[in-house]
Amino acid sequence: MTWLITGGAGYIGSHVVKAMTDAGESVVVLDDLSTGRKERLPDGVPLEVGSVLDGELTGRVIERHSVTGIVHIAGKKQVAESVARPLHYYRENVEGLRTLLDAAVRADVARFVFSSSAAVYGMPDTDLVTERTPCLPLSPYGETKLAGERLVAAAGAAHSMATVSLRYFNVAGAVSPELGDDGVFNLVPMVFERLEAGESPRVFGADYPTADGTCVRDYIHVEDIASAHLAAVRRLTDDTTASLVLNIGRGEGVSVAEMITVIQDIAGRADLVPEVVERRPGDPARVVASAGRIREELGWTARHAVREMVASAWEGWRLRHL
Ligand code: WQD
C-alpha cells in the first residue's frame, strides 16, 4: 500500500504524515505549499509540489508512486475568508476534490479518506452531536465540506471506492514546535497573541445559554486527529467496501472561559483579566461531539487532554514568536 496525502505539508497534514510513517505506512505528499512548508516533512518522504486542481499532475503522481489509497487533507479552512471569497472556496475545496476523485477513479484507487469538519453541523440543537444530527452549515466553508462528503460517498458507491470522511472538531496543539500551526485564527493562538502583546484575552460573548455564558467546544489534540487518520487508513486497508462518516472529537465540552484560564496559566499571564466583548456573528453556543461511532467503527479514542494541547501549542508559539 502507498498512500497519497494531499496537504501533507500543512499543520494537520504533517501530523498525519508523521503518524503514518511512524507506524510503517508508505506515504507520498502532494502539497502546493500555499500554506504548507516542506520542512514539516520527515526525511525520506517524497514531496510532489502542485495543486489537486491539476488533474494531469495528480494522475502522474498516482501512477509514478503506485498509489493505492488517498488521504485528502488539502483545502482552505477559514470560515470568515470563505464568506468573503465563496467562489474561491468552492473551487479549492469542491472542484479540487472532484478533480482528485476523477484522477483516483481513472487510476483505480480503491481507498479514500476525506478531511471534513464539525462546521457541517452549523448550529446544532443538541448536547452531543452525532453523525445523524442534521447538517445545516452556516458558512461557505462548511458547505464545501458537506458537499465534499456527499461527493466522496457518491463517487465511492459508483466506483467501488471505500471511503471515510472525518469530521474534525476544534483542533489544537502540536507534537513538536516545528509542526505547529502558523495561523492565528482560532481561540488558542488568538489568545497567545493578545497575551504576548500584554493585552487582555477577548471573550466573544458571555451571554450564551451555557453554564458560564461562554461558547462550548470540543477541543482535540492534533496528535489524536492524526491517530484517527491512521485508524481510518488501517480500516480501509482491510475493508474495501466501507462508506463511513465519523466525528473526531473527545466528547467533552470546554467553555471559552475555561479554555482561556488554562491558556493564561500555561503562558504565565494569569494577571491579565479577560475582557468580554460582542458576540462574533455566526458562533454556535455549543458544539460537542459524540465520539461513540468512531470508537465502534475504528476502535479509536482520543488520548490527550486540554492542558497538553495548550502546553504543546505554547511551546511552538514561544519558539516562533518570542
Ligand atoms: C472557538 C470559540 C469563539 C477567539 C472554527 C470553524 C471550524 C474549524 C475550527 C476549520 C468561539 C471564541 C475565539 C477569541 C473568543 N475550522 N473566541 N475569543 O469558531 O469553534 O470553529 O474553527 O476547520 O469549522 O468553525 O473555532 O477557535 O475560532 O473559536 O472568545 O479571541 O472561541 O467565539 O466561541 P470555532 P475558534
Short mmCIF file of C-alpha atoms and ligand atoms in Angstrom, two decimals:
data_model
loop_
_atom_site.label_atom_id
_atom_site.label_comp_id
_atom_site.label_asym_id
_atom_site.label_seq_id
_atom_site.Cartn_x
_atom_site.Cartn_y
_atom_site.Cartn_z
CA MET A 1 0.00 0.00 0.00
CA THR A 2 1.15 3.53 -0.76
CA TRP A 3 -0.93 6.44 0.49
CA LEU A 4 -1.03 9.84 -1.21
CA ILE A 5 -1.50 12.54 1.43
CA THR A 6 -2.67 15.83 -0.06
CA GLY A 7 -1.90 18.85 2.10
CA GLY A 8 0.74 16.75 3.86
CA ALA A 9 2.99 19.77 4.45
CA GLY A 10 0.28 21.65 6.35
CA TYR A 11 -0.42 21.77 10.07
CA ILE A 12 -2.78 18.80 10.28
CA GLY A 13 -1.37 17.02 7.22
CA SER A 14 2.17 16.93 8.59
CA HIS A 15 0.90 15.34 11.81
CA VAL A 16 -0.90 12.70 9.74
CA VAL A 17 2.26 12.09 7.69
CA LYS A 18 4.26 11.63 10.91
CA ALA A 19 1.73 9.25 12.47
CA MET A 20 1.54 7.16 9.32
CA THR A 21 5.30 6.97 8.66
CA ASP A 22 5.97 6.23 12.37
CA ALA A 23 3.51 3.35 12.01
CA GLY A 24 5.37 2.00 8.97
CA GLU A 25 2.98 3.13 6.22
CA SER A 26 4.43 4.19 2.88
CA VAL A 27 3.36 7.75 2.01
CA VAL A 28 3.87 10.39 -0.67
CA VAL A 29 2.81 14.01 -0.20
CA LEU A 30 1.13 16.33 -2.69
CA ASP A 31 1.08 19.94 -1.50
CA ASP A 32 1.01 23.27 -3.34
CA LEU A 33 2.96 24.86 -0.44
CA SER A 34 0.48 27.76 -0.32
CA THR A 35 0.30 27.39 3.44
CA GLY A 36 2.36 24.22 3.81
CA ARG A 37 6.11 24.07 4.48
CA LYS A 38 8.37 21.30 3.26
CA GLU A 39 10.42 21.50 6.49
CA ARG A 40 7.45 19.85 8.20
CA LEU A 41 8.05 16.57 6.34
CA PRO A 42 10.20 13.80 7.79
CA ASP A 43 13.34 12.88 5.80
CA GLY A 44 12.65 10.41 3.05
CA VAL A 45 9.01 11.29 2.43
CA PRO A 46 8.60 12.22 -1.25
CA LEU A 47 7.01 15.62 -1.86
CA GLU A 48 5.27 16.49 -5.13
CA VAL A 49 4.62 20.22 -5.35
CA GLY A 50 1.37 21.10 -7.05
CA SER A 51 -2.37 21.55 -6.70
CA VAL A 52 -5.14 18.97 -6.53
CA LEU A 53 -6.82 21.16 -9.16
CA ASP A 54 -4.23 19.88 -11.64
CA GLY A 55 -5.76 16.53 -12.64
CA GLU A 56 -2.93 15.61 -15.00
CA LEU A 57 -0.36 16.14 -12.28
CA THR A 58 -2.29 14.08 -9.71
CA GLY A 59 -2.76 11.32 -12.30
CA ARG A 60 1.01 11.26 -12.91
CA VAL A 61 1.77 11.28 -9.17
CA ILE A 62 -0.63 8.39 -8.54
CA GLU A 63 0.98 6.39 -11.33
CA ARG A 64 4.60 7.24 -10.50
CA HIS A 65 4.24 6.21 -6.86
CA SER A 66 1.80 3.31 -7.44
CA VAL A 67 -0.67 4.97 -5.06
CA THR A 68 -3.32 2.61 -3.68
CA GLY A 69 -5.11 4.98 -1.29
CA ILE A 70 -5.59 8.73 -0.82
CA VAL A 71 -5.89 10.84 2.34
CA HIS A 72 -7.22 14.19 1.13
CA ILE A 73 -6.38 16.92 3.63
CA ALA A 74 -5.50 19.81 1.27
CA GLY A 75 -8.04 22.62 1.40
CA LYS A 76 -8.97 26.10 2.54
CA LYS A 77 -10.23 26.28 6.11
CA GLN A 78 -11.04 29.81 7.24
CA VAL A 79 -14.69 30.46 7.87
CA ALA A 80 -14.57 34.27 7.55
CA GLU A 81 -12.47 34.12 4.39
CA SER A 82 -15.00 31.70 2.89
CA VAL A 83 -17.76 34.27 3.41
CA ALA A 84 -15.67 36.90 1.58
CA ARG A 85 -14.46 34.52 -1.17
CA PRO A 86 -17.07 31.77 -1.68
CA LEU A 87 -16.14 31.14 -5.32
CA HIS A 88 -12.53 30.57 -4.28
CA TYR A 89 -13.60 28.14 -1.53
CA TYR A 90 -15.88 26.12 -3.82
CA ARG A 91 -13.10 25.93 -6.40
CA GLU A 92 -10.38 24.87 -3.98
CA ASN A 93 -12.44 22.57 -1.77
CA VAL A 94 -15.10 21.15 -4.10
CA GLU A 95 -13.59 21.39 -7.59
CA GLY A 96 -10.21 20.37 -6.13
CA LEU A 97 -11.81 17.29 -4.58
CA ARG A 98 -13.77 16.46 -7.75
CA THR A 99 -10.60 16.66 -9.84
CA LEU A 100 -8.71 14.47 -7.39
CA LEU A 101 -11.51 11.87 -7.27
CA ASP A 102 -11.58 11.85 -11.06
CA ALA A 103 -7.84 11.08 -11.18
CA ALA A 104 -8.30 8.44 -8.46
CA VAL A 105 -11.13 6.70 -10.33
CA ARG A 106 -9.19 6.74 -13.59
CA ALA A 107 -6.27 5.03 -11.82
CA ASP A 108 -8.49 2.53 -9.92
CA VAL A 109 -7.51 3.84 -6.49
CA ALA A 110 -9.87 1.98 -4.17
CA ARG A 111 -9.48 3.85 -0.86
CA PHE A 112 -10.20 7.46 0.05
CA VAL A 113 -10.10 9.35 3.37
CA PHE A 114 -11.54 12.88 3.38
CA SER A 115 -10.96 15.74 5.87
CA SER A 116 -14.32 17.16 6.85
CA SER A 117 -15.30 19.44 9.71
CA ALA A 118 -17.78 19.96 12.51
CA ALA A 119 -18.63 23.11 10.52
CA VAL A 120 -21.05 20.89 8.54
CA TYR A 121 -23.40 20.91 11.57
CA GLY A 122 -23.78 24.68 11.79
CA MET A 123 -25.70 25.47 14.96
CA PRO A 124 -26.64 22.04 16.32
CA ASP A 125 -29.58 21.88 18.70
CA THR A 126 -28.23 19.03 20.82
CA ASP A 127 -25.76 18.46 23.65
CA LEU A 128 -23.74 15.81 21.85
CA VAL A 129 -23.58 15.96 18.07
CA THR A 130 -23.89 12.53 16.44
CA GLU A 131 -23.28 11.81 12.80
CA ARG A 132 -27.08 11.68 12.43
CA THR A 133 -27.55 15.25 13.68
CA PRO A 134 -28.88 17.34 10.76
CA CYS A 135 -26.21 19.17 8.76
CA LEU A 136 -27.06 22.84 8.23
CA PRO A 137 -23.73 24.61 7.66
CA LEU A 138 -23.61 28.35 8.32
CA SER A 139 -20.72 29.31 6.05
CA PRO A 140 -19.49 28.57 2.53
CA TYR A 141 -16.59 26.77 4.22
CA GLY A 142 -18.98 24.37 5.96
CA GLU A 143 -21.00 23.97 2.77
CA THR A 144 -17.89 22.95 0.80
CA LYS A 145 -17.12 20.29 3.41
CA LEU A 146 -20.67 18.92 3.32
CA ALA A 147 -20.70 18.92 -0.49
CA GLY A 148 -17.32 17.19 -0.34
CA GLU A 149 -18.58 14.41 1.94
CA ARG A 150 -21.53 13.78 -0.37
CA LEU A 151 -19.34 13.69 -3.44
CA VAL A 152 -16.93 11.29 -1.74
CA ALA A 153 -19.78 8.95 -0.73
CA ALA A 154 -21.39 9.07 -4.19
CA ALA A 155 -18.12 8.53 -6.05
CA GLY A 156 -17.22 5.71 -3.66
CA ALA A 157 -20.53 3.95 -4.28
CA ALA A 158 -20.38 4.40 -8.05
CA HIS A 159 -16.74 3.41 -8.50
CA SER A 160 -16.11 0.73 -5.85
CA MET A 161 -14.02 3.00 -3.68
CA ALA A 162 -14.03 2.53 0.11
CA THR A 163 -14.37 5.92 1.85
CA VAL A 164 -14.16 7.57 5.25
CA SER A 165 -15.00 11.23 5.90
CA LEU A 166 -13.64 12.53 9.20
CA ARG A 167 -15.37 15.50 10.82
CA TYR A 168 -12.75 17.35 12.88
CA PHE A 169 -13.93 19.31 15.89
CA ASN A 170 -11.68 22.11 17.31
CA VAL A 171 -8.09 21.12 16.63
CA ALA A 172 -5.21 22.47 18.74
CA GLY A 173 -1.65 21.64 19.82
CA ALA A 174 1.34 20.09 18.07
CA VAL A 175 3.61 17.08 18.60
CA SER A 176 6.68 19.29 18.21
CA PRO A 177 7.22 23.05 17.78
CA GLU A 178 8.16 22.75 14.09
CA LEU A 179 4.83 21.09 13.24
CA GLY A 180 2.75 23.79 14.97
CA ASP A 181 0.04 25.91 13.39
CA ASP A 182 1.26 29.16 11.84
CA GLY A 183 -2.22 30.69 11.66
CA VAL A 184 -3.73 32.95 14.30
CA PHE A 185 -7.40 32.45 13.52
CA ASN A 186 -8.52 30.17 16.33
CA LEU A 187 -9.00 30.69 20.04
CA VAL A 188 -5.68 29.30 21.30
CA PRO A 189 -3.32 31.28 19.01
CA MET A 190 -5.53 34.38 19.22
CA VAL A 191 -5.20 34.38 23.00
CA PHE A 192 -1.43 33.77 22.75
CA GLU A 193 -1.18 36.80 20.50
CA ARG A 194 -3.05 39.02 22.97
CA LEU A 195 -1.00 37.80 25.93
CA GLU A 196 2.24 38.32 24.08
CA ALA A 197 1.24 41.92 23.41
CA GLY A 198 0.42 42.36 27.12
CA GLU A 199 -3.28 42.68 26.28
CA SER A 200 -6.28 41.02 27.91
CA PRO A 201 -7.68 37.98 26.10
CA ARG A 202 -11.05 38.65 24.50
CA VAL A 203 -14.17 36.57 25.12
CA PHE A 204 -16.59 36.85 22.19
CA GLY A 205 -19.83 36.93 24.17
CA ALA A 206 -20.66 35.77 27.71
CA ASP A 207 -24.45 35.68 27.37
CA TYR A 208 -24.83 32.31 25.64
CA PRO A 209 -27.17 29.70 27.14
CA THR A 210 -24.28 27.69 28.63
CA ALA A 211 -23.13 27.12 32.23
CA ASP A 212 -20.77 30.13 32.33
CA GLY A 213 -22.32 32.03 29.42
CA THR A 214 -19.40 31.46 27.03
CA CYS A 215 -19.37 29.16 23.99
CA VAL A 216 -18.57 25.50 24.50
CA ARG A 217 -16.43 23.48 22.07
CA ASP A 218 -14.81 20.05 21.80
CA TYR A 219 -11.06 20.70 21.60
CA ILE A 220 -8.95 17.87 20.26
CA HIS A 221 -5.18 17.43 20.11
CA VAL A 222 -3.83 17.29 16.56
CA GLU A 223 -1.93 14.13 17.52
CA ASP A 224 -5.30 12.49 18.22
CA ILE A 225 -6.58 13.74 14.87
CA ALA A 226 -3.54 12.09 13.28
CA SER A 227 -4.06 8.76 15.07
CA ALA A 228 -7.70 8.75 13.90
CA HIS A 229 -6.46 9.01 10.31
CA LEU A 230 -4.12 6.10 10.90
CA ALA A 231 -7.07 4.09 12.25
CA ALA A 232 -9.13 5.02 9.17
CA VAL A 233 -6.33 4.02 6.81
CA ARG A 234 -5.90 0.69 8.59
CA ARG A 235 -9.65 0.06 8.33
CA LEU A 236 -9.67 0.75 4.59
CA THR A 237 -6.64 -1.47 4.07
CA ASP A 238 -8.81 -4.47 5.02
CA ASP A 239 -12.34 -3.24 4.31
CA THR A 240 -12.76 -2.30 0.68
CA THR A 241 -16.50 -1.58 0.92
CA ALA A 242 -16.57 0.93 3.80
CA SER A 243 -18.57 4.15 3.45
CA LEU A 244 -18.20 5.96 6.77
CA VAL A 245 -18.72 9.45 8.15
CA LEU A 246 -17.19 9.88 11.62
CA ASN A 247 -16.77 12.64 14.18
CA ILE A 248 -13.27 13.10 15.59
CA GLY A 249 -13.76 14.67 18.99
CA ARG A 250 -13.25 13.92 22.66
CA GLY A 251 -16.91 14.15 23.57
CA GLU A 252 -16.12 16.70 26.26
CA GLY A 253 -17.24 20.31 26.22
CA VAL A 254 -14.86 23.07 27.34
CA SER A 255 -16.04 26.67 27.55
CA VAL A 256 -14.16 29.65 26.17
CA ALA A 257 -13.75 30.97 29.73
CA GLU A 258 -12.30 27.64 30.91
CA MET A 259 -10.02 27.45 27.92
CA ILE A 260 -8.72 30.99 28.45
CA THR A 261 -7.93 30.17 32.10
CA VAL A 262 -5.81 27.21 31.02
CA ILE A 263 -4.07 29.24 28.30
CA GLN A 264 -3.23 32.09 30.69
CA ASP A 265 -1.95 29.67 33.29
CA ILE A 266 0.34 27.90 30.82
CA ALA A 267 1.55 31.17 29.31
CA GLY A 268 2.24 32.59 32.80
CA ARG A 269 -0.10 35.56 32.26
CA ALA A 270 -2.90 34.85 34.72
CA ASP A 271 -2.61 38.53 35.74
CA LEU A 272 -4.48 39.81 32.67
CA VAL A 273 -8.25 39.85 33.22
CA PRO A 274 -10.19 38.56 30.20
CA GLU A 275 -12.38 41.17 28.55
CA VAL A 276 -15.89 40.29 27.41
CA VAL A 277 -16.67 41.82 24.01
CA GLU A 278 -19.52 41.47 21.47
CA ARG A 279 -20.54 38.05 20.20
CA ARG A 280 -18.81 37.05 16.97
CA PRO A 281 -21.53 36.63 14.32
CA GLY A 282 -22.39 33.02 13.49
CA ASP A 283 -20.88 31.35 16.58
CA PRO A 284 -22.98 28.43 17.85
CA ALA A 285 -23.34 28.23 21.65
CA ARG A 286 -22.26 24.63 21.93
CA VAL A 287 -20.67 22.11 19.54
CA VAL A 288 -19.51 18.92 21.25
CA ALA A 289 -19.03 15.57 19.54
CA SER A 290 -20.48 12.27 20.37
CA ALA A 291 -17.37 10.14 19.87
CA GLY A 292 -19.24 6.82 20.04
CA ARG A 293 -19.38 5.93 16.38
CA ILE A 294 -15.64 6.31 15.72
CA ARG A 295 -14.91 4.18 18.79
CA GLU A 296 -17.22 1.45 17.50
CA GLU A 297 -16.11 1.62 13.88
CA LEU A 298 -12.37 2.20 14.25
CA GLY A 299 -11.67 1.34 17.89
CA TRP A 300 -10.27 4.86 18.24
CA THR A 301 -10.49 7.24 21.21
CA ALA A 302 -8.67 10.49 21.97
CA ARG A 303 -5.79 10.32 24.45
CA HIS A 304 -4.76 13.92 25.09
CA ALA A 305 -6.37 16.41 27.45
CA VAL A 306 -6.81 20.15 27.00
CA ARG A 307 -3.77 21.09 29.11
CA GLU A 308 -1.47 19.02 26.91
CA MET A 309 -2.89 20.64 23.79
CA VAL A 310 -2.35 24.13 25.11
CA ALA A 311 1.12 23.37 26.53
CA SER A 312 2.32 21.88 23.23
CA ALA A 313 0.87 24.80 21.26
CA TRP A 314 2.53 27.29 23.63
CA GLU A 315 5.95 25.67 23.23
CA GLY A 316 5.81 26.15 19.48
CA TRP A 317 4.37 29.64 19.74
CA ARG A 318 7.18 30.76 22.06
CA LEU A 319 9.87 29.46 19.75
CA ARG A 320 8.32 31.05 16.67
CA HIS A 321 7.28 34.40 18.16
CA LEU A 322 9.31 35.27 21.24
C1 WQD B 1 -13.72 28.93 19.42
C2 WQD B 1 -14.53 29.76 20.39
C3 WQD B 1 -15.13 31.95 19.59
C4 WQD B 1 -11.13 33.77 19.77
C5 WQD B 1 -13.87 27.24 13.61
C6 WQD B 1 -14.60 26.64 12.44
C7 WQD B 1 -14.41 25.16 12.47
C8 WQD B 1 -12.95 24.79 12.50
C9 WQD B 1 -12.29 25.43 13.65
C10 WQD B 1 -11.74 24.61 10.39
C11 WQD B 1 -15.68 30.53 19.72
C12 WQD B 1 -14.27 32.04 20.82
C13 WQD B 1 -12.18 32.89 19.79
C14 WQD B 1 -11.01 34.79 20.75
C15 WQD B 1 -13.07 34.00 21.72
N1 WQD B 1 -12.30 25.26 11.32
N2 WQD B 1 -13.16 33.00 20.75
N3 WQD B 1 -12.00 34.85 21.69
O1 WQD B 1 -15.33 29.04 15.56
O2 WQD B 1 -15.44 26.99 17.07
O3 WQD B 1 -14.51 26.80 14.81
O4 WQD B 1 -12.51 26.83 13.60
O5 WQD B 1 -11.63 23.54 10.03
O6 WQD B 1 -15.00 24.64 11.35
O7 WQD B 1 -15.96 26.96 12.52
O8 WQD B 1 -13.21 27.97 16.49
O9 WQD B 1 -11.18 28.72 17.63
O10 WQD B 1 -12.38 30.35 16.11
O11 WQD B 1 -13.41 29.74 18.29
O12 WQD B 1 -13.95 34.13 22.58
O13 WQD B 1 -10.08 35.60 20.77
O14 WQD B 1 -13.67 30.77 20.94
O15 WQD B 1 -16.13 32.93 19.62
O16 WQD B 1 -16.76 30.52 20.59
P1 WQD B 1 -14.75 27.78 16.02
P2 WQD B 1 -12.46 29.22 17.09
#
